[in-house]
Every structure is written in structure tokens, then in C-alpha cells.
Coordinates of C-alpha atoms in Angstrom, one line a residue:
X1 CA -76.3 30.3 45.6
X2 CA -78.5 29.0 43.2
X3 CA -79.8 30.5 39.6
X4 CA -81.9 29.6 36.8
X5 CA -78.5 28.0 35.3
X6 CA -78.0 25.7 38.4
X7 CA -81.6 24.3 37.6
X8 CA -81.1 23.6 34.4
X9 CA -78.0 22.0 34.9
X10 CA -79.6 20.1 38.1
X11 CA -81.9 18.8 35.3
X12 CA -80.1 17.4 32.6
X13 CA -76.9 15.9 34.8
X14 CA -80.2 13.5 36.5
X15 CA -81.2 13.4 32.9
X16 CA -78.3 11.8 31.5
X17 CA -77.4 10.0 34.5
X18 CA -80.3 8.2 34.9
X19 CA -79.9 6.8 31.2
X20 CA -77.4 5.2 31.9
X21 CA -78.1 3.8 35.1
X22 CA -77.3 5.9 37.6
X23 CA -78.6 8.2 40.5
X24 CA -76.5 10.8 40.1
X25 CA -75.1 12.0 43.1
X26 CA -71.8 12.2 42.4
X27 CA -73.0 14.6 39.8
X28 CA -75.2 16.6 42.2
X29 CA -72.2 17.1 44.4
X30 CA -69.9 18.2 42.1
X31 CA -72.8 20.8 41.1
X32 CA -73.3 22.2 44.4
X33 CA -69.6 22.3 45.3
X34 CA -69.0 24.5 42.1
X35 CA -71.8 26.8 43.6
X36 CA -70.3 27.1 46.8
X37 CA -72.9 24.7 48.7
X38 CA -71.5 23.5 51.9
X39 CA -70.4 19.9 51.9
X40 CA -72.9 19.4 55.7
X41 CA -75.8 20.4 52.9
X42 CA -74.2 18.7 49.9
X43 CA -74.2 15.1 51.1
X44 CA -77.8 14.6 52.3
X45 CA -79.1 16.7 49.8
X46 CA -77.2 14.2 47.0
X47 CA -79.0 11.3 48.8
X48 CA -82.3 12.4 49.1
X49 CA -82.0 12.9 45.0
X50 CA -80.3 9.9 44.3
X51 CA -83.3 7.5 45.8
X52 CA -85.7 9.2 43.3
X53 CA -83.5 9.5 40.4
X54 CA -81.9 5.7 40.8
X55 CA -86.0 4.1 41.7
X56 CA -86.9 5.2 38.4
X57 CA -84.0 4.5 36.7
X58 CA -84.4 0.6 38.3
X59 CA -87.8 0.6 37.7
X60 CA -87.1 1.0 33.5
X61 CA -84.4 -0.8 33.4
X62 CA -86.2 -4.0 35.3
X63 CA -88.9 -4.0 33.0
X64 CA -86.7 -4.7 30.9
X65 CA -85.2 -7.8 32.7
X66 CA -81.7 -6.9 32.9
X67 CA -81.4 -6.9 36.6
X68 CA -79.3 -9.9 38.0
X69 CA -80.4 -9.9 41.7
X70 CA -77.9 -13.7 42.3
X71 CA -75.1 -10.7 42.1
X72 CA -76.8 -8.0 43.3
X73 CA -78.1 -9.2 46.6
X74 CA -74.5 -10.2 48.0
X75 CA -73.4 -7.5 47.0
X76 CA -75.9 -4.9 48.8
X77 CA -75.9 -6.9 51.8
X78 CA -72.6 -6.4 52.5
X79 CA -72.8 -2.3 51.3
X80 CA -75.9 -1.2 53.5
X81 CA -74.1 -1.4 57.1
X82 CA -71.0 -0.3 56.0
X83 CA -73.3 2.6 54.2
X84 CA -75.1 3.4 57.6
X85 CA -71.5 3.4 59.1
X86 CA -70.1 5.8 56.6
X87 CA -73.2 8.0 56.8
X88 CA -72.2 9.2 60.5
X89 CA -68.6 9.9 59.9
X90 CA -67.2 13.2 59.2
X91 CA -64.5 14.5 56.9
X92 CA -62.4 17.4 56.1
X93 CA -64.0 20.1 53.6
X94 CA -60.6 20.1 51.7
X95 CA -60.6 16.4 51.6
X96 CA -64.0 16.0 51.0
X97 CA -63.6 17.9 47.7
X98 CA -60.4 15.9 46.9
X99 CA -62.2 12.4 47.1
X100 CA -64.9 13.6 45.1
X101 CA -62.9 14.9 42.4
X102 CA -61.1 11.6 42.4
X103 CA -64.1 9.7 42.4
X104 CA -65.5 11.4 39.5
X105 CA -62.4 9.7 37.4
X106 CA -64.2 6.3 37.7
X107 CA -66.9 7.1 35.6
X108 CA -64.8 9.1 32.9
X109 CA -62.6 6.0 32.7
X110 CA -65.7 3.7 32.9
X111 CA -67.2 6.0 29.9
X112 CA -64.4 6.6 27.4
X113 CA -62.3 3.1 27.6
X114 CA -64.9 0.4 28.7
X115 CA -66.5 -1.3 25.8
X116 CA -70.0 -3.4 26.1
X117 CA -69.3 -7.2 27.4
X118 CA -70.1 -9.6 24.7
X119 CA -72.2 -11.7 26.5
X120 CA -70.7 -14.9 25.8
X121 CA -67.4 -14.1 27.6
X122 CA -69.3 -13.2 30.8
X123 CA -68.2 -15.1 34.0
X124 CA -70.0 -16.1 37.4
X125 CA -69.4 -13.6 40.6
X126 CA -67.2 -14.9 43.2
X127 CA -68.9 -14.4 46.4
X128 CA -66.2 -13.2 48.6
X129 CA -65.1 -10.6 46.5
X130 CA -68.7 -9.5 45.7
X131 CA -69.1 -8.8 49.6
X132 CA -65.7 -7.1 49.5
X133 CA -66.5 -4.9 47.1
X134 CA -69.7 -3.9 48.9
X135 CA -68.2 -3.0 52.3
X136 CA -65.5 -1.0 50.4
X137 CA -68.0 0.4 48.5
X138 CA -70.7 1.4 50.9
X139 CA -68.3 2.8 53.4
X140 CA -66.4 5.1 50.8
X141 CA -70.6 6.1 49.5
X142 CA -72.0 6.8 53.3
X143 CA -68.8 9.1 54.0
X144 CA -68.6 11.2 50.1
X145 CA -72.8 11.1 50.2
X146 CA -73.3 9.0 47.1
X147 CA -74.9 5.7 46.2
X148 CA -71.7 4.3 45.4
X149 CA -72.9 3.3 41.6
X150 CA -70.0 5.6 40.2
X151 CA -67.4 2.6 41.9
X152 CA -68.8 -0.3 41.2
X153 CA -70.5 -0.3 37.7
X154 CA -67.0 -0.1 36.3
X155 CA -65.8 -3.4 38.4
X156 CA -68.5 -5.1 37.4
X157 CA -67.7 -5.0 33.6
X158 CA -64.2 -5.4 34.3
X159 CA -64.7 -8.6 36.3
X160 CA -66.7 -9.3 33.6
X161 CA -70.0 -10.2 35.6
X162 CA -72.5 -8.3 33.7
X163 CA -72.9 -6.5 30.5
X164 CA -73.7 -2.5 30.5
X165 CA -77.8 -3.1 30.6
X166 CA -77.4 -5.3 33.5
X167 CA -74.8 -3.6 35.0
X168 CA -76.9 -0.3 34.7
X169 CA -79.4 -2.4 36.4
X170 CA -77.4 -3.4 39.0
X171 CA -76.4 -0.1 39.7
X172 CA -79.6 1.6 40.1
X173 CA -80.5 -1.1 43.0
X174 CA -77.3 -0.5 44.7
X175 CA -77.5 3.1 44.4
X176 CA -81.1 3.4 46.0
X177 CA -80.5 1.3 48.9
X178 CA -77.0 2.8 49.4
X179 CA -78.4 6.2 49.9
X180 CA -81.1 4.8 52.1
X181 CA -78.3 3.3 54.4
X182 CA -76.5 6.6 54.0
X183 CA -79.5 9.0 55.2
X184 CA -79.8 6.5 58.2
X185 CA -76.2 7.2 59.3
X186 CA -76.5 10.6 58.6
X187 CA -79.2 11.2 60.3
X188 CA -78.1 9.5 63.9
X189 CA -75.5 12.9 63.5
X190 CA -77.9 15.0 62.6
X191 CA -78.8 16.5 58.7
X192 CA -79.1 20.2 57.3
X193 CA -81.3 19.9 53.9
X194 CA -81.5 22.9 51.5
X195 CA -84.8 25.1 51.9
X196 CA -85.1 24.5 48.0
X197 CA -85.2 20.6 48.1
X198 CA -89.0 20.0 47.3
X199 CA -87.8 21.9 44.3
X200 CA -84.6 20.0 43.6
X201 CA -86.7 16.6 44.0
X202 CA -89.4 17.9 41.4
X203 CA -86.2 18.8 39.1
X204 CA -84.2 15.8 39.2
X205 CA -87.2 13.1 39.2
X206 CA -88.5 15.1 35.8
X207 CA -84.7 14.9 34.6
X208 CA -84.3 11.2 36.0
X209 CA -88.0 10.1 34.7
X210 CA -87.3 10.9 31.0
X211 CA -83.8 10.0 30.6
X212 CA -84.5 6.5 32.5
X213 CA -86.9 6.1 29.9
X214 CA -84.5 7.2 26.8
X215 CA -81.6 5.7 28.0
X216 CA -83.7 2.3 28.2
X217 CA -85.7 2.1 25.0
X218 CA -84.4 5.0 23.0
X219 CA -80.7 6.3 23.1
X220 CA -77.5 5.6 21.4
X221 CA -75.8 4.7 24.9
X222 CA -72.5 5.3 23.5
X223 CA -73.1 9.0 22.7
X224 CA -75.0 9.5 26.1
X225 CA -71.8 8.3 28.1
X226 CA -69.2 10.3 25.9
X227 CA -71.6 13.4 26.8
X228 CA -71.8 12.7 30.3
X229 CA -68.3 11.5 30.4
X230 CA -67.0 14.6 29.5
X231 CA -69.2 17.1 32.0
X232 CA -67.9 14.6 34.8
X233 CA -64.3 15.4 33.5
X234 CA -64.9 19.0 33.5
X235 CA -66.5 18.7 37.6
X236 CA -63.4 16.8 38.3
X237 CA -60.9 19.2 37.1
X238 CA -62.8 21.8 39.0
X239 CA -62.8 19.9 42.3
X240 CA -59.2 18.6 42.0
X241 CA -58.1 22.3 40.9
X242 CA -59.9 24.2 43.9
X243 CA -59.0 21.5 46.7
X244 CA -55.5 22.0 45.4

């Protein structure tokens, strides 16, 4: 059940993901899981946040002109059926909260041990794999309810196709149309929304609006992703613990 706490945390987890790129979705999940939110609710609920948290997170970071769309569009392509596909399959409760938790690790490792990408060592996207990744990718986001940005930023800078400002670019993009794809599957089964979501929307867009901003133009990005690093370690144990 939510409290005055839950909002505040609902704020600054869209907050600090959106500075660096991200929707936040696996963030809201782990969130409503540790507040006993049922995963039916959870996963449209996540989507619906991620497309306003992850537009204006794309829209900053596009002014900007970090966004590669020769890597994103093959990429997303490839994602948004699989996404759709993902969207209308159901899983376990238990297993649910398992993947989750383990999903959570790809950020933390993303955060703590990734490094930026001089740009001079960056190499050109190889199509087939790019269209790999993106099936994998959106299938595993339609079924968890995320935009899949939590996977595939950290492939990206360890292939070495983009640096952290395009890769946060990137990201965003993928995220937002991910969740799109998602909803659609999701909602060919049928969704159950929270009777608080015009309030969760208001929330996370503040949150996402003024961290897209900082993370963009103003923030130490370093310090942001050992902070959010860190809370996503803390979800994860939580999740991994309780589905135990």
C-alpha cells in the first residue's frame, strides 16, 4: 500500500534515472514489489511511466545531438515485435521477482565497473548482432514490463558502439518504444492499472523532467550512477532475498 514515503521515493528513482538515460521501470518495479504491489498491476503500471520518463529524457538528450539513430533504428526494429510478443505472455509471481532481481545486476555492473568510451576507440555496429540484441531484448522487456534500457546500455559500451551520452541517448529511444510495444501486447490480454496512476504519472514526469535536464547539462554523471547504482543493489538484494 502506498505512503508519503513510496511517493517520494517514486520521485527521485525517475529523477536519477532519467539523468542518466533511462525510463526507469526496472526501478518502479522493484518499488512496487517491495510494497507488496501485484506483479498483474506492476508491469503496465512500469510502462505507462517509463514512456513519460524516457520521452523527456530523449528529448534532452537529443538536443544535445548524442543520439545515433544508424544504430538505433536496427536495433528497435527488431525489439518492437518481439516487445508486443512478450507483452501477452504470462509468468510466475516467484519467477517474476527472480528475473527482476537479476536484471537489476545489469545496471549495478553497468554503474560501478564501466568507464566512459574514449571516443576514438569506438567501432561500427554489426547489423546482425544489433538485431539480435533487439529481439532478445524486447522479448525479455514485454514479459518483466520494462523498456529493456537496463540490458542493453551496458552492451552497447561494451561492444564499444557508443559512448555513455549517446548510449543514454540511445537508450531513452529504445525504452519509449519498447514500452509502447509492451502496452500493446499487454493489452490484447487485458491490463489492471493502479487507481493512483494520474498521480504516479504527475510524480515521475516532475522527477524524470528535472533530472533529464541535470543529468544532461548539469551533473557529475559519475556520482549520479554510483547513487543510483547502489539503491538498484539494495532493490536487487530485496527481490533476490524474498523470491528465495
Amino acid at each position: 500500500m502506498e505512503t508519503d514515503f513510496f511517493y517520494i521515493i517514486l520521485f527521485v528513482v525517475a529523477f536519477l534515472y532519467a539523468s542518466v538515460g533511462h525510463g526507469g521501470a526496472s526501478g518502479y518495479l522493484a518499488l512496487m514489489a517491495l510494497y507488496g504491489v501485484a506483479p498483474q498491476e506492476m508491469k503496465p503500471t512500469a510502462l505507462f511511466l517509463n514512456l513519460f520518463v524516457s520521452l523527456t529524457s530523449f528529448i534532452q538528450y537529443y538536443r544535445g545531438k548524442h543520439f545515433k539513430k544508424d544504430i538505433f533504428i536496427p536495433i528497435a526494429l527488431a525489439s518492437i515485435p518481439f516487445a508486443f510478443l512478450g507483452g501477452m505472455l504470462s509468468i510466475d509471481d516467484h519467477l517474476y521477482k527472480t528475473i527482476l532481481g537479476i536484471l537489476l545486476l545489469l545496471p549495478i555492473i553497468r554503474f560501478f565497473f564501466f568507464k566512459q568510451v574514449p571516443d576514438d576507440r569506438l567501432v561500427a555496429p554489426v547489423k546482425w548482432i544489433s538485431v539480435l540484441l533487439g529481439a532478445i531484448i524486447g522479448l525479455l522487456s514485454g514479459m518483466i514490463g520494462i523498456g529493456g534500457g537496463i540490458i542493453l546500455s551496458p552492451i552497447l559500451i561494451l561492444l564499444l558502439w557508443t559512448n555513455q551520452k549517446q548510449t543514454a541517448a540511445i537508450s531513452a529511444a529504445f525504452i519509449f518504444v519498447n514500452s509502447l510495444a509492451g502496452l500493446g501486447g499487454m493489452l490484447t490480454q487485458g491490463i489492471s492499472l493502479s487507481s493512483n496512476m494520474i498521480l504516479y504519472i504527475v510524480i515521475a514526469f516532475s522527477g524524470g523532467l528535472l533530472g533529464a535536464y541535470m543529468g544532461s547539462k548539469k551533473f557529475n554523471q559519475e556520482v549520479l550512477k554510483y547513487i543510483l547504482a547502489t539503491v538498484l543493489l539494495m532493490a536487487a538484494y530485496k527481490l533476490l532475498l524474498t523470491s528465495a
